[in-house]
């Protein structure tokens, strides 16, 4: 079973913040993303640069700049976000003896199931649809 690092958690939270605002014209300022989920700004800058480098987010410069998703939330998974910031399989200890080899098979199966869930879970699935009662016509 893998342990989710703070960096992975923050990357997923930032991606979800961008997913909630997907489709709006203006990019989301870094400070707004950081404040929404209590992510340290200096750490968030590094995370967003990695997500940008992986092609998952886009940045817009200037006084009205910020970040936005590079793809619609239904086409972006948690697995992609975690891999983009360096998350990967946790190294398993070298199994010793028949019991250790049997357990290693179970640990690998659990890890594969976890990645399967992460790769099948899109950002859109985790973002509630907009409430139409908030719309102004």
PDB file of C-alpha atoms in Angstrom:
ATOM      1  CA  UNK A   1       0.000   0.000   0.000  1.00  0.00           C
ATOM      2  CA  UNK A   2       1.445   3.306  -1.049  1.00  0.00           C
ATOM      3  CA  UNK A   3       1.608   6.323   1.165  1.00  0.00           C
ATOM      4  CA  UNK A   4       0.465   9.549  -0.488  1.00  0.00           C
ATOM      5  CA  UNK A   5       3.101  12.239   0.049  1.00  0.00           C
ATOM      6  CA  UNK A   6       2.258  15.844   0.917  1.00  0.00           C
ATOM      7  CA  UNK A   7       3.504  16.863  -2.537  1.00  0.00           C
ATOM      8  CA  UNK A   8       1.153  14.378  -4.233  1.00  0.00           C
ATOM      9  CA  UNK A   9      -1.755  15.535  -2.074  1.00  0.00           C
ATOM     10  CA  UNK A  10      -1.049  19.199  -2.850  1.00  0.00           C
ATOM     11  CA  UNK A  11      -0.759  18.474  -6.579  1.00  0.00           C
ATOM     12  CA  UNK A  12      -4.140  16.728  -6.565  1.00  0.00           C
ATOM     13  CA  UNK A  13      -5.719  19.552  -4.542  1.00  0.00           C
ATOM     14  CA  UNK A  14      -4.340  22.158  -6.967  1.00  0.00           C
ATOM     15  CA  UNK A  15      -5.605  20.171  -9.957  1.00  0.00           C
ATOM     16  CA  UNK A  16      -9.054  19.919  -8.357  1.00  0.00           C
ATOM     17  CA  UNK A  17      -9.092  23.677  -7.688  1.00  0.00           C
ATOM     18  CA  UNK A  18      -8.379  24.254 -11.381  1.00  0.00           C
ATOM     19  CA  UNK A  19     -10.971  21.647 -12.388  1.00  0.00           C
ATOM     20  CA  UNK A  20     -13.674  23.430 -10.382  1.00  0.00           C
ATOM     21  CA  UNK A  21     -13.070  26.544 -12.467  1.00  0.00           C
ATOM     22  CA  UNK A  22     -12.515  24.855 -15.819  1.00  0.00           C
ATOM     23  CA  UNK A  23     -14.283  26.554 -18.691  1.00  0.00           C
ATOM     24  CA  UNK A  24     -13.999  30.055 -17.299  1.00  0.00           C
ATOM     25  CA  UNK A  25     -12.106  32.565 -19.390  1.00  0.00           C
ATOM     26  CA  UNK A  26      -9.754  33.899 -16.758  1.00  0.00           C
ATOM     27  CA  UNK A  27      -6.869  31.867 -15.327  1.00  0.00           C
ATOM     28  CA  UNK A  28      -6.770  31.203 -11.584  1.00  0.00           C
ATOM     29  CA  UNK A  29      -4.116  33.147  -9.645  1.00  0.00           C
ATOM     30  CA  UNK A  30      -1.626  31.083  -7.675  1.00  0.00           C
ATOM     31  CA  UNK A  31      -2.582  32.813  -4.421  1.00  0.00           C
ATOM     32  CA  UNK A  32      -6.206  31.822  -4.865  1.00  0.00           C
ATOM     33  CA  UNK A  33      -5.301  28.174  -5.456  1.00  0.00           C
ATOM     34  CA  UNK A  34      -2.987  28.184  -2.428  1.00  0.00           C
ATOM     35  CA  UNK A  35      -5.513  29.862  -0.139  1.00  0.00           C
ATOM     36  CA  UNK A  36      -8.351  27.542  -1.113  1.00  0.00           C
ATOM     37  CA  UNK A  37      -6.688  24.416   0.247  1.00  0.00           C
ATOM     38  CA  UNK A  38      -4.001  25.812   2.540  1.00  0.00           C
ATOM     39  CA  UNK A  39      -1.096  24.949   0.252  1.00  0.00           C
ATOM     40  CA  UNK A  40       2.115  26.914   0.923  1.00  0.00           C
ATOM     41  CA  UNK A  41       2.612  29.245  -2.070  1.00  0.00           C
ATOM     42  CA  UNK A  42       6.344  28.559  -2.425  1.00  0.00           C
ATOM     43  CA  UNK A  43       5.644  24.832  -2.591  1.00  0.00           C
ATOM     44  CA  UNK A  44       2.702  25.280  -4.955  1.00  0.00           C
ATOM     45  CA  UNK A  45       4.867  27.177  -7.465  1.00  0.00           C
ATOM     46  CA  UNK A  46       7.153  24.139  -7.760  1.00  0.00           C
ATOM     47  CA  UNK A  47       4.219  21.753  -8.121  1.00  0.00           C
ATOM     48  CA  UNK A  48       2.507  23.840 -10.797  1.00  0.00           C
ATOM     49  CA  UNK A  49       5.775  24.089 -12.747  1.00  0.00           C
ATOM     50  CA  UNK A  50       6.003  20.296 -12.764  1.00  0.00           C
ATOM     51  CA  UNK A  51       2.363  19.962 -13.838  1.00  0.00           C
ATOM     52  CA  UNK A  52       3.005  22.533 -16.572  1.00  0.00           C
ATOM     53  CA  UNK A  53       6.111  20.655 -17.715  1.00  0.00           C
ATOM     54  CA  UNK A  54       4.018  17.501 -18.004  1.00  0.00           C
ATOM     55  CA  UNK A  55       1.462  19.341 -20.139  1.00  0.00           C
ATOM     56  CA  UNK A  56      -1.325  19.082 -17.566  1.00  0.00           C
ATOM     57  CA  UNK A  57      -1.685  22.803 -16.805  1.00  0.00           C
ATOM     58  CA  UNK A  58      -1.071  26.030 -18.686  1.00  0.00           C
ATOM     59  CA  UNK A  59       0.170  29.288 -17.237  1.00  0.00           C
ATOM     60  CA  UNK A  60      -0.758  32.815 -18.256  1.00  0.00           C
ATOM     61  CA  UNK A  61       1.613  35.661 -17.411  1.00  0.00           C
ATOM     62  CA  UNK A  62       0.732  39.166 -16.396  1.00  0.00           C
ATOM     63  CA  UNK A  63      -1.333  40.969 -13.804  1.00  0.00           C
ATOM     64  CA  UNK A  64      -4.401  38.895 -14.675  1.00  0.00           C
ATOM     65  CA  UNK A  65      -2.344  35.729 -15.070  1.00  0.00           C
ATOM     66  CA  UNK A  66      -2.583  32.416 -13.353  1.00  0.00           C
ATOM     67  CA  UNK A  67      -3.132  28.774 -14.188  1.00  0.00           C
ATOM     68  CA  UNK A  68      -5.708  26.617 -15.926  1.00  0.00           C
ATOM     69  CA  UNK A  69      -6.002  22.971 -16.889  1.00  0.00           C
ATOM     70  CA  UNK A  70      -4.572  22.072 -20.285  1.00  0.00           C
ATOM     71  CA  UNK A  71      -7.320  19.476 -20.811  1.00  0.00           C
ATOM     72  CA  UNK A  72     -10.922  19.145 -19.685  1.00  0.00           C
ATOM     73  CA  UNK A  73     -11.295  17.609 -16.194  1.00  0.00           C
ATOM     74  CA  UNK A  74     -12.963  14.491 -17.623  1.00  0.00           C
ATOM     75  CA  UNK A  75      -9.753  13.772 -19.568  1.00  0.00           C
ATOM     76  CA  UNK A  76      -7.327  14.149 -16.674  1.00  0.00           C
ATOM     77  CA  UNK A  77      -6.816  11.504 -13.978  1.00  0.00           C
ATOM     78  CA  UNK A  78      -5.356  11.516 -10.493  1.00  0.00           C
ATOM     79  CA  UNK A  79      -2.801   8.973 -11.694  1.00  0.00           C
ATOM     80  CA  UNK A  80      -1.528  11.421 -14.317  1.00  0.00           C
ATOM     81  CA  UNK A  81      -1.251  14.209 -11.755  1.00  0.00           C
ATOM     82  CA  UNK A  82       0.677  12.039  -9.291  1.00  0.00           C
ATOM     83  CA  UNK A  83       3.049  10.687 -11.948  1.00  0.00           C
ATOM     84  CA  UNK A  84       3.672  14.224 -13.260  1.00  0.00           C
ATOM     85  CA  UNK A  85       5.165  15.322  -9.962  1.00  0.00           C
ATOM     86  CA  UNK A  86       7.310  12.233  -9.601  1.00  0.00           C
ATOM     87  CA  UNK A  87       4.988   9.900  -7.755  1.00  0.00           C
ATOM     88  CA  UNK A  88       5.493   6.292  -8.691  1.00  0.00           C
ATOM     89  CA  UNK A  89       5.522   2.812  -7.313  1.00  0.00           C
ATOM     90  CA  UNK A  90       7.015   2.454  -3.866  1.00  0.00           C
ATOM     91  CA  UNK A  91       9.979   0.102  -3.775  1.00  0.00           C
ATOM     92  CA  UNK A  92       9.089  -3.161  -2.118  1.00  0.00           C
ATOM     93  CA  UNK A  93      11.588  -4.909   0.147  1.00  0.00           C
ATOM     94  CA  UNK A  94      13.360  -7.908  -1.332  1.00  0.00           C
ATOM     95  CA  UNK A  95      11.317 -10.914  -0.208  1.00  0.00           C
ATOM     96  CA  UNK A  96      13.106 -13.431   1.972  1.00  0.00           C
ATOM     97  CA  UNK A  97      11.833 -16.966   2.114  1.00  0.00           C
ATOM     98  CA  UNK A  98       8.546 -18.416   0.883  1.00  0.00           C
ATOM     99  CA  UNK A  99       6.399 -16.286   3.202  1.00  0.00           C
ATOM    100  CA  UNK A 100       8.091 -13.097   2.020  1.00  0.00           C
ATOM    101  CA  UNK A 101       7.611 -14.052  -1.640  1.00  0.00           C
ATOM    102  CA  UNK A 102       3.929 -14.778  -1.039  1.00  0.00           C
ATOM    103  CA  UNK A 103       3.458 -11.428   0.695  1.00  0.00           C
ATOM    104  CA  UNK A 104       5.346  -9.609  -2.074  1.00  0.00           C
ATOM    105  CA  UNK A 105       2.773 -10.882  -4.568  1.00  0.00           C
ATOM    106  CA  UNK A 106      -0.033  -9.493  -2.417  1.00  0.00           C
ATOM    107  CA  UNK A 107       1.713  -6.115  -2.000  1.00  0.00           C
ATOM    108  CA  UNK A 108       2.229  -5.865  -5.773  1.00  0.00           C
ATOM    109  CA  UNK A 109      -1.426  -6.713  -6.414  1.00  0.00           C
ATOM    110  CA  UNK A 110      -2.532  -4.047  -3.929  1.00  0.00           C
ATOM    111  CA  UNK A 111      -0.261  -1.467  -5.555  1.00  0.00           C
ATOM    112  CA  UNK A 112      -1.586  -2.347  -9.024  1.00  0.00           C
ATOM    113  CA  UNK A 113      -5.159  -1.983  -7.764  1.00  0.00           C
ATOM    114  CA  UNK A 114      -4.343   1.412  -6.241  1.00  0.00           C
ATOM    115  CA  UNK A 115      -2.840   2.687  -9.516  1.00  0.00           C
ATOM    116  CA  UNK A 116      -5.797   1.287 -11.417  1.00  0.00           C
ATOM    117  CA  UNK A 117      -8.150   3.349  -9.245  1.00  0.00           C
ATOM    118  CA  UNK A 118      -5.984   6.479  -9.597  1.00  0.00           C
ATOM    119  CA  UNK A 119      -5.794   6.010 -13.379  1.00  0.00           C
ATOM    120  CA  UNK A 120      -9.567   5.585 -13.668  1.00  0.00           C
ATOM    121  CA  UNK A 121     -10.527   8.501 -11.411  1.00  0.00           C
ATOM    122  CA  UNK A 122     -10.891  11.716 -13.378  1.00  0.00           C
ATOM    123  CA  UNK A 123     -10.883  15.188 -11.885  1.00  0.00           C
ATOM    124  CA  UNK A 124     -14.429  15.643 -13.186  1.00  0.00           C
ATOM    125  CA  UNK A 125     -15.602  12.752 -11.005  1.00  0.00           C
ATOM    126  CA  UNK A 126     -14.350  14.576  -7.908  1.00  0.00           C
ATOM    127  CA  UNK A 127     -15.719  18.020  -8.744  1.00  0.00           C
ATOM    128  CA  UNK A 128     -19.407  18.584  -8.036  1.00  0.00           C
ATOM    129  CA  UNK A 129     -21.383  20.012 -10.962  1.00  0.00           C
ATOM    130  CA  UNK A 130     -22.059  23.728 -10.779  1.00  0.00           C
ATOM    131  CA  UNK A 131     -25.225  24.661  -8.969  1.00  0.00           C
ATOM    132  CA  UNK A 132     -27.464  26.357 -11.535  1.00  0.00           C
ATOM    133  CA  UNK A 133     -29.200  28.308  -8.756  1.00  0.00           C
ATOM    134  CA  UNK A 134     -26.036  30.450  -8.571  1.00  0.00           C
ATOM    135  CA  UNK A 135     -26.344  31.509 -12.210  1.00  0.00           C
ATOM    136  CA  UNK A 136     -27.197  35.113 -13.000  1.00  0.00           C
ATOM    137  CA  UNK A 137     -29.239  35.660 -16.158  1.00  0.00           C
TER     138      UNK A 137
END
